[in-house]
Structure formats: structure tokens, C-alpha cells
CSV table of C-alpha atoms in Angstrom, one decimal:
chain,number,residue,atom,x,y,z
A,942,UNK,CA,18.4,34.5,-3.2
A,943,UNK,CA,18.3,31.4,-1.5
A,944,UNK,CA,20.3,31.8,2.5
A,945,UNK,CA,20.1,28.2,3.5
A,946,UNK,CA,21.4,25.2,2.2
A,947,UNK,CA,17.5,23.9,3.0
A,948,UNK,CA,16.5,26.7,0.5
A,949,UNK,CA,19.0,25.9,-2.3
A,950,UNK,CA,17.6,22.1,-2.2
A,951,UNK,CA,14.2,23.2,-2.7
A,952,UNK,CA,15.4,25.6,-5.3
A,953,UNK,CA,16.9,22.6,-7.4
A,954,UNK,CA,13.9,20.4,-6.6
A,955,UNK,CA,11.7,23.2,-7.9
A,956,UNK,CA,13.7,23.4,-11.4
A,957,UNK,CA,14.6,27.1,-10.5
A,958,UNK,CA,18.2,27.6,-10.8
A,959,UNK,CA,19.8,27.4,-7.5
A,960,UNK,CA,22.8,29.4,-6.9
A,961,UNK,CA,25.0,26.1,-6.9
A,962,UNK,CA,24.0,22.7,-7.6
A,963,UNK,CA,23.2,21.0,-3.7
A,964,UNK,CA,25.3,17.6,-2.8
A,965,UNK,CA,24.8,15.5,0.1
A,966,UNK,CA,26.2,12.3,0.3
A,967,UNK,CA,28.0,9.5,2.6
A,968,UNK,CA,31.1,6.7,2.2
A,969,UNK,CA,30.3,3.8,3.6
A,970,UNK,CA,31.9,3.0,7.0
A,971,UNK,CA,35.2,1.3,6.0
A,972,UNK,CA,35.6,4.5,3.8
A,973,UNK,CA,34.9,6.7,5.8
A,974,UNK,CA,38.2,5.5,8.3
A,975,UNK,CA,40.0,5.7,4.9
A,976,UNK,CA,39.0,9.2,4.5
A,977,UNK,CA,39.5,10.8,8.1
A,978,UNK,CA,42.3,9.3,8.1
A,979,UNK,CA,43.9,10.6,4.5
A,980,UNK,CA,42.0,14.3,5.8
A,981,UNK,CA,43.8,13.7,8.9
A,982,UNK,CA,40.5,14.5,10.7
A,983,UNK,CA,37.8,12.8,13.7
A,984,UNK,CA,35.2,14.2,12.2
A,985,UNK,CA,33.9,14.2,8.5
A,986,UNK,CA,30.7,16.2,9.3
A,987,UNK,CA,32.0,19.5,8.6
A,988,UNK,CA,33.8,18.2,5.2
A,989,UNK,CA,31.3,16.6,3.8
A,990,UNK,CA,29.0,19.9,4.0
A,991,UNK,CA,25.3,18.0,3.3
A,992,UNK,CA,22.4,19.9,2.3
A,993,UNK,CA,20.5,17.2,3.6
A,994,UNK,CA,20.0,15.2,6.6
A,995,UNK,CA,17.8,11.8,7.3
A,996,UNK,CA,16.1,11.0,10.2
A,997,UNK,CA,13.1,8.3,10.7
A,998,UNK,CA,11.5,6.1,13.3
A,999,UNK,CA,13.2,4.0,15.8
A,1000,UNK,CA,10.7,1.1,15.5
A,1001,UNK,CA,11.1,-1.4,18.2
A,1002,UNK,CA,10.9,-5.2,17.8
A,1003,UNK,CA,13.0,-8.5,17.7
A,1004,UNK,CA,15.9,-6.5,17.3
A,1005,UNK,CA,19.7,-6.8,18.4
A,1006,UNK,CA,23.2,-9.3,17.9
A,1007,UNK,CA,22.2,-13.1,17.7
A,1008,UNK,CA,25.9,-14.3,17.4
A,1009,UNK,CA,29.2,-12.1,16.6
A,1010,UNK,CA,28.5,-10.4,12.9
A,1011,UNK,CA,24.7,-11.7,13.1
A,1012,UNK,CA,22.1,-9.0,13.9
A,1013,UNK,CA,17.9,-9.8,14.0
A,1014,UNK,CA,16.3,-6.5,12.6
A,1015,UNK,CA,12.2,-5.7,14.2
A,1016,UNK,CA,11.4,-7.5,11.7
A,1017,UNK,CA,13.0,-10.9,12.8
A,1018,UNK,CA,14.7,-10.9,9.4
A,1019,UNK,CA,18.5,-11.6,10.4
A,1020,UNK,CA,21.3,-10.1,8.5
A,1021,UNK,CA,24.9,-11.6,8.2
A,1022,UNK,CA,26.7,-8.2,8.7
A,1023,UNK,CA,30.4,-10.0,8.7
A,1024,UNK,CA,31.3,-8.4,5.2
A,1025,UNK,CA,28.9,-5.7,4.3
A,1026,UNK,CA,29.3,-4.4,8.0
A,1027,UNK,CA,26.8,-1.1,7.0
A,1028,UNK,CA,23.7,-3.1,5.3
A,1029,UNK,CA,24.8,-6.5,5.7
A,1030,UNK,CA,22.9,-9.7,4.1
A,1031,UNK,CA,20.0,-11.1,4.9
A,1032,UNK,CA,20.4,-15.3,6.0
A,1033,UNK,CA,16.9,-15.5,7.8
A,1034,UNK,CA,13.7,-14.9,7.2
A,1035,UNK,CA,10.5,-14.7,9.3
A,1036,UNK,CA,7.9,-16.3,6.4
A,1037,UNK,CA,8.9,-19.1,5.4
A,1038,UNK,CA,6.3,-20.5,4.0
A,1039,UNK,CA,3.2,-18.2,3.0
A,1040,UNK,CA,1.0,-19.0,5.9
A,1041,UNK,CA,3.5,-17.5,8.3
A,1042,UNK,CA,2.1,-14.4,7.8
A,1043,UNK,CA,-1.2,-15.0,9.4
A,1044,UNK,CA,0.5,-15.9,12.5
A,1045,UNK,CA,3.2,-12.9,12.3
A,1046,UNK,CA,3.4,-9.9,14.8
A,1047,UNK,CA,4.9,-6.9,12.9
A,1048,UNK,CA,6.5,-4.5,15.1
A,1049,UNK,CA,4.5,-1.9,16.9
A,1050,UNK,CA,4.9,1.8,14.8
A,1051,UNK,CA,2.0,3.3,16.5
A,1052,UNK,CA,4.6,3.1,19.7
A,1053,UNK,CA,5.3,7.0,20.9
A,1054,UNK,CA,9.0,6.4,21.9
A,1055,UNK,CA,9.2,5.5,17.9
A,1056,UNK,CA,9.0,9.6,17.6
A,1057,UNK,CA,10.5,10.8,20.6
A,1058,UNK,CA,13.7,11.8,19.7
A,1059,UNK,CA,12.3,13.6,16.0
A,1060,UNK,CA,11.7,17.3,17.5
A,1061,UNK,CA,14.8,17.5,18.6
A,1062,UNK,CA,16.3,16.2,15.2
A,1063,UNK,CA,14.4,18.7,13.4
A,1064,UNK,CA,15.6,21.6,15.8
A,1065,UNK,CA,19.1,20.9,15.2
A,1066,UNK,CA,18.7,20.0,11.8
A,1067,UNK,CA,16.5,23.9,11.2
A,1068,UNK,CA,19.4,25.3,13.2
A,1069,UNK,CA,22.2,24.1,10.5
A,1070,UNK,CA,20.0,25.1,7.5
A,1071,UNK,CA,19.2,21.7,6.3
A,1072,UNK,CA,16.5,20.0,4.1
A,1073,UNK,CA,15.3,17.4,5.9
A,1074,UNK,CA,13.7,13.7,4.8
A,1075,UNK,CA,12.1,11.1,7.3
A,1076,UNK,CA,13.4,7.6,5.6
A,1077,UNK,CA,11.4,4.6,5.5
A,1078,UNK,CA,13.9,2.2,4.2
A,1079,UNK,CA,13.2,-1.4,2.9
A,1080,UNK,CA,9.7,0.1,2.2
A,1081,UNK,CA,8.0,-2.2,0.1
A,1082,UNK,CA,9.5,-4.8,-2.4
A,1083,UNK,CA,12.4,-4.7,-0.1
A,1084,UNK,CA,10.7,-5.3,3.1
A,1085,UNK,CA,8.6,-8.0,1.6
A,1086,UNK,CA,11.8,-9.9,0.0
A,1087,UNK,CA,13.7,-9.3,2.9
A,1088,UNK,CA,11.3,-11.2,5.0
A,1089,UNK,CA,10.2,-13.9,2.7
A,1090,UNK,CA,13.2,-14.3,0.3
A,1091,UNK,CA,14.1,-12.7,-2.8
A,1092,UNK,CA,13.7,-16.2,-5.0
A,1093,UNK,CA,10.7,-17.8,-3.0
A,1094,UNK,CA,8.7,-13.5,-3.3
A,1095,UNK,CA,9.6,-13.4,-6.6
A,1096,UNK,CA,8.0,-16.8,-7.8
A,1097,UNK,CA,5.2,-16.4,-5.1
A,1098,UNK,CA,4.6,-13.4,-8.2
A,1099,UNK,CA,3.2,-15.9,-10.3
A,1100,UNK,CA,2.1,-18.9,-7.9
A,1101,UNK,CA,0.8,-17.2,-5.0
A,1102,UNK,CA,-0.2,-13.6,-6.4
A,1103,UNK,CA,-3.1,-13.1,-3.6
A,1104,UNK,CA,-0.2,-13.9,-0.7
A,1105,UNK,CA,1.8,-10.9,-2.6
A,1106,UNK,CA,-0.8,-8.8,-2.3
A,1107,UNK,CA,-1.1,-9.3,1.4
A,1108,UNK,CA,1.4,-9.3,2.1
A,1109,UNK,CA,2.1,-5.8,0.5
A,1110,UNK,CA,-0.7,-4.2,1.7
A,1111,UNK,CA,0.4,-5.4,5.2
A,1112,UNK,CA,3.5,-3.7,4.4
A,1113,UNK,CA,2.3,-0.7,3.6
A,1114,UNK,CA,0.1,-0.4,6.3
A,1115,UNK,CA,2.8,-0.9,8.8
A,1116,UNK,CA,4.3,2.3,6.9
A,1117,UNK,CA,1.3,4.1,6.6
A,1118,UNK,CA,1.2,4.2,10.4
A,1119,UNK,CA,4.9,5.6,10.4
A,1120,UNK,CA,4.0,8.1,7.9
A,1121,UNK,CA,1.3,9.3,10.0
A,1122,UNK,CA,3.6,9.7,12.9
A,1123,UNK,CA,5.9,11.7,10.8
A,1124,UNK,CA,3.3,14.4,9.4
A,1125,UNK,CA,2.9,15.6,12.5
A,1126,UNK,CA,6.3,16.7,12.6
A,1127,UNK,CA,7.9,19.5,9.7
A,1128,UNK,CA,10.1,17.0,8.0
A,1129,UNK,CA,10.6,18.5,4.5
A,1130,UNK,CA,10.3,15.5,2.3
A,1131,UNK,CA,9.8,11.3,2.8
A,1132,UNK,CA,12.3,8.8,1.7
A,1133,UNK,CA,11.8,5.2,0.2
A,1134,UNK,CA,13.9,3.0,-0.1
A,1135,UNK,CA,13.0,-0.3,-2.3
A,1136,UNK,CA,15.5,-1.5,-5.1
A,1137,UNK,CA,13.9,-2.4,-8.3
A,1138,UNK,CA,16.6,-2.8,-10.9
A,1139,UNK,CA,19.2,-5.0,-12.1
A,1140,UNK,CA,22.2,-3.9,-14.1
A,1141,UNK,CA,20.4,-4.7,-16.9
A,1142,UNK,CA,16.4,-4.2,-16.2
A,1143,UNK,CA,13.8,-4.6,-13.6
A,1144,UNK,CA,13.9,-7.8,-11.4
A,1145,UNK,CA,10.2,-8.9,-11.6
A,1146,UNK,CA,9.7,-6.7,-14.7
A,1147,UNK,CA,7.3,-3.9,-15.9
A,1148,UNK,CA,4.3,-5.6,-15.8
A,1149,UNK,CA,4.6,-7.3,-12.1
A,1150,UNK,CA,5.5,-3.8,-11.0
A,1151,UNK,CA,2.5,-1.9,-12.0
A,1152,UNK,CA,0.7,-4.8,-10.7
A,1153,UNK,CA,2.2,-5.2,-7.1
A,1154,UNK,CA,4.0,-2.1,-6.5
A,1155,UNK,CA,2.8,1.1,-8.2
A,1156,UNK,CA,-0.7,0.8,-6.6
A,1157,UNK,CA,1.0,0.7,-2.9
A,1158,UNK,CA,3.6,3.4,-3.6
A,1159,UNK,CA,0.4,5.2,-5.0
A,1160,UNK,CA,-1.6,4.7,-1.4
A,1161,UNK,CA,1.6,5.3,0.6
A,1162,UNK,CA,2.4,8.6,-1.1
A,1163,UNK,CA,-1.1,9.9,-1.1
A,1164,UNK,CA,-1.5,12.0,2.3
A,1165,UNK,CA,2.7,13.3,2.1
A,1166,UNK,CA,1.8,14.7,-1.2
A,1167,UNK,CA,-2.2,16.2,0.5
A,1168,UNK,CA,0.4,17.6,3.2
A,1169,UNK,CA,2.4,19.1,0.1
A,1170,UNK,CA,5.9,17.7,1.2
A,1171,UNK,CA,8.5,16.1,-1.6
A,1172,UNK,CA,8.6,12.1,-2.2
A,1173,UNK,CA,12.1,11.0,-2.7
A,1174,UNK,CA,12.5,7.2,-3.9
A,1175,UNK,CA,15.7,5.3,-4.0
A,1176,UNK,CA,15.9,2.3,-6.4
A,1177,UNK,CA,19.0,0.8,-7.8
A,1178,UNK,CA,19.8,-0.3,-11.0
A,1179,UNK,CA,18.6,0.4,-14.3
A,1180,UNK,CA,14.8,1.3,-13.7
A,1181,UNK,CA,14.1,4.5,-15.8
A,1182,UNK,CA,11.3,2.7,-17.4
A,1183,UNK,CA,9.4,3.5,-14.4
A,1184,UNK,CA,10.2,7.0,-14.2
A,1185,UNK,CA,6.4,7.9,-16.4
A,1186,UNK,CA,4.7,6.1,-13.7
A,1187,UNK,CA,6.8,7.5,-10.9
A,1188,UNK,CA,5.6,10.9,-11.6
A,1189,UNK,CA,2.3,10.1,-12.8
A,1190,UNK,CA,1.7,9.0,-8.7
A,1191,UNK,CA,3.8,11.4,-7.4
A,1192,UNK,CA,7.4,11.0,-7.2
A,1193,UNK,CA,9.4,13.8,-7.3
A,1194,UNK,CA,13.6,13.3,-6.7
A,1195,UNK,CA,14.9,10.3,-8.0
A,1196,UNK,CA,18.2,8.6,-6.3
A,1197,UNK,CA,20.6,6.9,-6.7
A,1198,UNK,CA,20.7,7.6,-10.5
A,1199,UNK,CA,23.3,5.6,-11.8
A,1200,UNK,CA,25.4,6.7,-14.7
A,1201,UNK,CA,26.3,3.3,-15.5
A,1202,UNK,CA,23.0,2.3,-16.6
A,1203,UNK,CA,21.6,5.9,-17.8
A,1204,UNK,CA,22.5,8.8,-19.5
A,1205,UNK,CA,22.2,11.4,-16.7
A,1206,UNK,CA,23.1,14.5,-18.2
A,1207,UNK,CA,20.3,13.8,-21.1
A,1208,UNK,CA,17.8,12.4,-18.3
A,1209,UNK,CA,18.2,15.7,-16.4
A,1210,UNK,CA,16.8,17.5,-19.6
A,1211,UNK,CA,14.3,14.8,-20.5
A,1212,UNK,CA,12.3,15.7,-17.1
A,1213,UNK,CA,13.4,19.0,-16.5
A,1214,UNK,CA,10.3,20.0,-14.2
A,1215,UNK,CA,8.6,16.5,-13.5
A,1216,UNK,CA,11.4,15.3,-11.8
A,1217,UNK,CA,14.6,16.0,-10.5
A,1218,UNK,CA,17.6,13.6,-9.5
A,1219,UNK,CA,19.5,12.7,-6.5
A,1220,UNK,CA,23.5,11.3,-7.7
A,1221,UNK,CA,25.2,11.0,-11.1
A,1222,UNK,CA,28.2,10.3,-10.1
A,1223,UNK,CA,29.9,6.7,-10.7
A,1224,UNK,CA,30.8,4.9,-7.8
A,1225,UNK,CA,31.6,1.9,-10.8
A,1226,UNK,CA,34.2,3.4,-13.0
A,1227,UNK,CA,34.7,7.1,-12.2
A,1228,UNK,CA,35.5,7.8,-8.5
A,1229,UNK,CA,37.1,4.1,-7.5
A,1230,UNK,CA,39.2,4.0,-10.7
A,1231,UNK,CA,39.5,7.2,-12.3
A,1232,UNK,CA,42.6,9.6,-11.6
A,1233,UNK,CA,42.0,12.7,-9.9
A,1234,UNK,CA,41.4,14.8,-13.1
A,1235,UNK,CA,38.9,12.7,-14.5
A,1236,UNK,CA,37.3,13.1,-11.3
A,1237,UNK,CA,37.3,16.5,-11.4
A,1238,UNK,CA,36.3,16.4,-14.9
A,1239,UNK,CA,33.1,14.5,-14.1
A,1240,UNK,CA,32.3,16.5,-11.5
A,1241,UNK,CA,32.3,19.8,-13.7
A,1242,UNK,CA,30.4,18.0,-15.8
A,1243,UNK,CA,27.4,16.7,-14.2
A,1244,UNK,CA,27.3,19.8,-11.8
A,1245,UNK,CA,26.9,22.4,-15.3
A,1246,UNK,CA,24.0,19.7,-16.2
A,1247,UNK,CA,22.1,20.8,-12.6
A,1248,UNK,CA,22.8,24.6,-13.4
A,1249,UNK,CA,19.0,24.8,-14.1
A,1250,UNK,CA,17.7,23.1,-11.6
A,1251,UNK,CA,17.0,19.4,-11.0
A,1252,UNK,CA,20.0,18.0,-9.7
A,1253,UNK,CA,21.4,17.5,-6.0
A,1254,UNK,CA,24.9,16.1,-6.7
A,1255,UNK,CA,26.2,12.3,-5.1
A,1256,UNK,CA,28.0,9.4,-6.1
A,1257,UNK,CA,25.2,7.3,-7.4
A,1258,UNK,CA,25.4,5.1,-3.7
A,1259,UNK,CA,27.6,5.4,-0.5
A,1260,UNK,CA,30.7,5.5,-1.3
A,1261,UNK,CA,32.7,1.9,-1.0
A,1262,UNK,CA,35.8,1.5,0.9
A,1263,UNK,CA,37.7,0.9,-2.6
A,1264,UNK,CA,37.6,4.6,-3.4
A,1265,UNK,CA,40.9,6.4,-3.1
A,1266,UNK,CA,40.2,9.3,-0.4
A,1267,UNK,CA,42.0,11.4,-3.3
A,1268,UNK,CA,39.2,10.8,-5.6
A,1269,UNK,CA,36.7,12.2,-3.1
A,1270,UNK,CA,39.1,15.2,-2.4
A,1271,UNK,CA,39.2,15.9,-5.4
A,1272,UNK,CA,34.7,15.7,-5.8
A,1273,UNK,CA,34.6,17.8,-2.6
A,1274,UNK,CA,37.1,20.4,-3.9
A,1275,UNK,CA,34.6,21.0,-7.5
A,1276,UNK,CA,31.6,21.3,-5.1
A,1277,UNK,CA,32.6,23.7,-2.4
A,1278,UNK,CA,34.5,25.5,-5.9
A,1279,UNK,CA,31.2,25.8,-7.9
A,1280,UNK,CA,29.3,26.7,-4.5
A,1281,UNK,CA,31.6,30.0,-3.9
A,1282,UNK,CA,32.9,29.2,-0.4
A,1283,UNK,CA,29.4,29.0,0.9
A,1284,UNK,CA,30.2,25.5,2.0
A,1285,UNK,CA,33.3,25.2,2.2
A,1286,UNK,CA,34.9,21.7,3.0
A,1287,UNK,CA,37.9,21.5,5.9
A,1288,UNK,CA,40.7,20.5,3.3
């Protein structure tokens, strides 16, 4: 019988029936403020009782607030965070033309200071019995379009494909430096964030995805698989047309698993033994607009679908501000009741 939350996640990833379906989810900053007020707590950590925790490299570079609400990241991208305070929207790009790539200075992913905190982080996570992921956000396509602009990058795929190959190779090399450092530590998994989808399908189409994205994912994932670690991918939108390709190159778990564009229970069954999923609860319909009982019913339905393994429960994205706290409380009540109190939330 698995004894820790980490072991329960591994049971789910290995498609063995876990004692209960594990979960891991986060509210956005604005949602967290409302949720803390609703619950009357200052700290949500024990209430959320997550089974997974994510760390990463502290890559230094040209970062800092350039003016109120606007931040430049380590890659030189300026983000407008005046509305979306969690991620923001890119509003200035370092690669304004393909010629800029030749003189672009990459952040130093080999700086040992970027990894100094990891040993302490993993010691704490292991003490909590948590499954650990090393996060490489904006890992390929997203890093490219935030540096170049989305429309210019998509046009480059058609008009300047050699430039796109060179840019994506450079990004993959940058990520591989992080991966090599992270593999010196005992993370359970690596998480890549790279949104390929819209609600209606792939942004760039499957042929361009296979030409530009798939070979670099395979190259980045190879040393991780060789080390026996799990690979997670976050990619919003309707991207289930990629699942077979992703499994082929080594993906273990897909997130966010949006029910608005995918039949989650059917896909859990279809890919059982090949691909696990993290997500499944609607943040566009059920959580923000459903009744408390509808939230409970949908939570129970998803937990039943994952009872034989292959699912880590979560809302399909960080929960936005318009979600009623009472619905989140109802969802968490069902999760903890299915766990038999093993991870009781403070309600």
C-alpha cells in the first residue's frame, strides 16, 4: 500500500489502481485572495493538500520591473502584468527581426547559483512526502514566440523556416543545459510548458508541429527518459491529435486536459497504459458557473474515471478569479472524502 502522496502519484502514473486519485492544483493570485477570505485562513497550503510540487532554475538575466506593472524577464521579453498579474502578456520582444538572433545574448543556464536552492527544496519536499517536478516553462514554441512575437513567428515558419529551426535549436540547447544540471538532483519528473492549441485545434497545424517542434522535444526528452524520470507536458487547447506523437517520443503525463475540448473519461480509457493525465475539471463552465452539487457530481465522475490509475485530478488550469470559493470548497470536500481522510483539508 503506498504510504506517501508521492507514492500515490507514482501508482497513478504507472496505471496501477491507487488507494485514491491524487490531486494537485493552484488558484491564481486573485482567486487565492477570495478563497482565503472565504475559508478564513491565511495560508492555503494545508487546505490544498497537493500531491505534487514544482521547482526550477533561478535563471538570472535582464529581469526586473521596467515601469509599474511591466516586467522584463531573463530572456529580454517585457510583460504587461497590469491585468493578468500571474503571467501577463508580452508587449516587447528582443528578436524584432531574424537578424537579431545572431547577436542575441542568452541567459547563463550554467551559472551554479541558479541551482543552489534545489537541494534544500528537495529535502523539504521529500520530508512532506511529495512528488517533485523540475519545471521548464515556456519550453520551446512559447519561448520562441514570446521572444519574436506570435504572428511573426508563425509567418517565419512559412517564409523563413531556416531561422525558425535555428531559433528552436538554440532554445532546446538552453533547456538541455538546465536539464543536465537538474538531473544531478533527485527530481521525480520534468515539466515542460508549451501551449500548442486553441479551442478548435493546433495553432500551427500538425505538419508544422512535426517539422519544428517534435524533433526538439524528442532531443530534450531523451536524457530525461534515459535517467528514468517521468515527463509531463502542459499544453492548452485542443491538442489530442498530438497524443500519439507525444507518447512516441516519451511523454508520460499530459496537462491541462480540458473537458471543453476533450472527452476526458474516454481519453483516460483510450490511453490507459500509455499516457496519464493531469487535470480534467472545467474552469470555463462547471467550476465558475455550476452549482455546488454540479461541482461535486463532476468531481466524483472524474475520480471514478481515474480509479484504475492514469489520472492526477486538477482543474484544467490555475483557477481564475471568477470562480466562486464555495465551488472550490465543494470540489476539495469530494477529493478529501475519496482519500478517506488521508489528506484531509482544513475545512
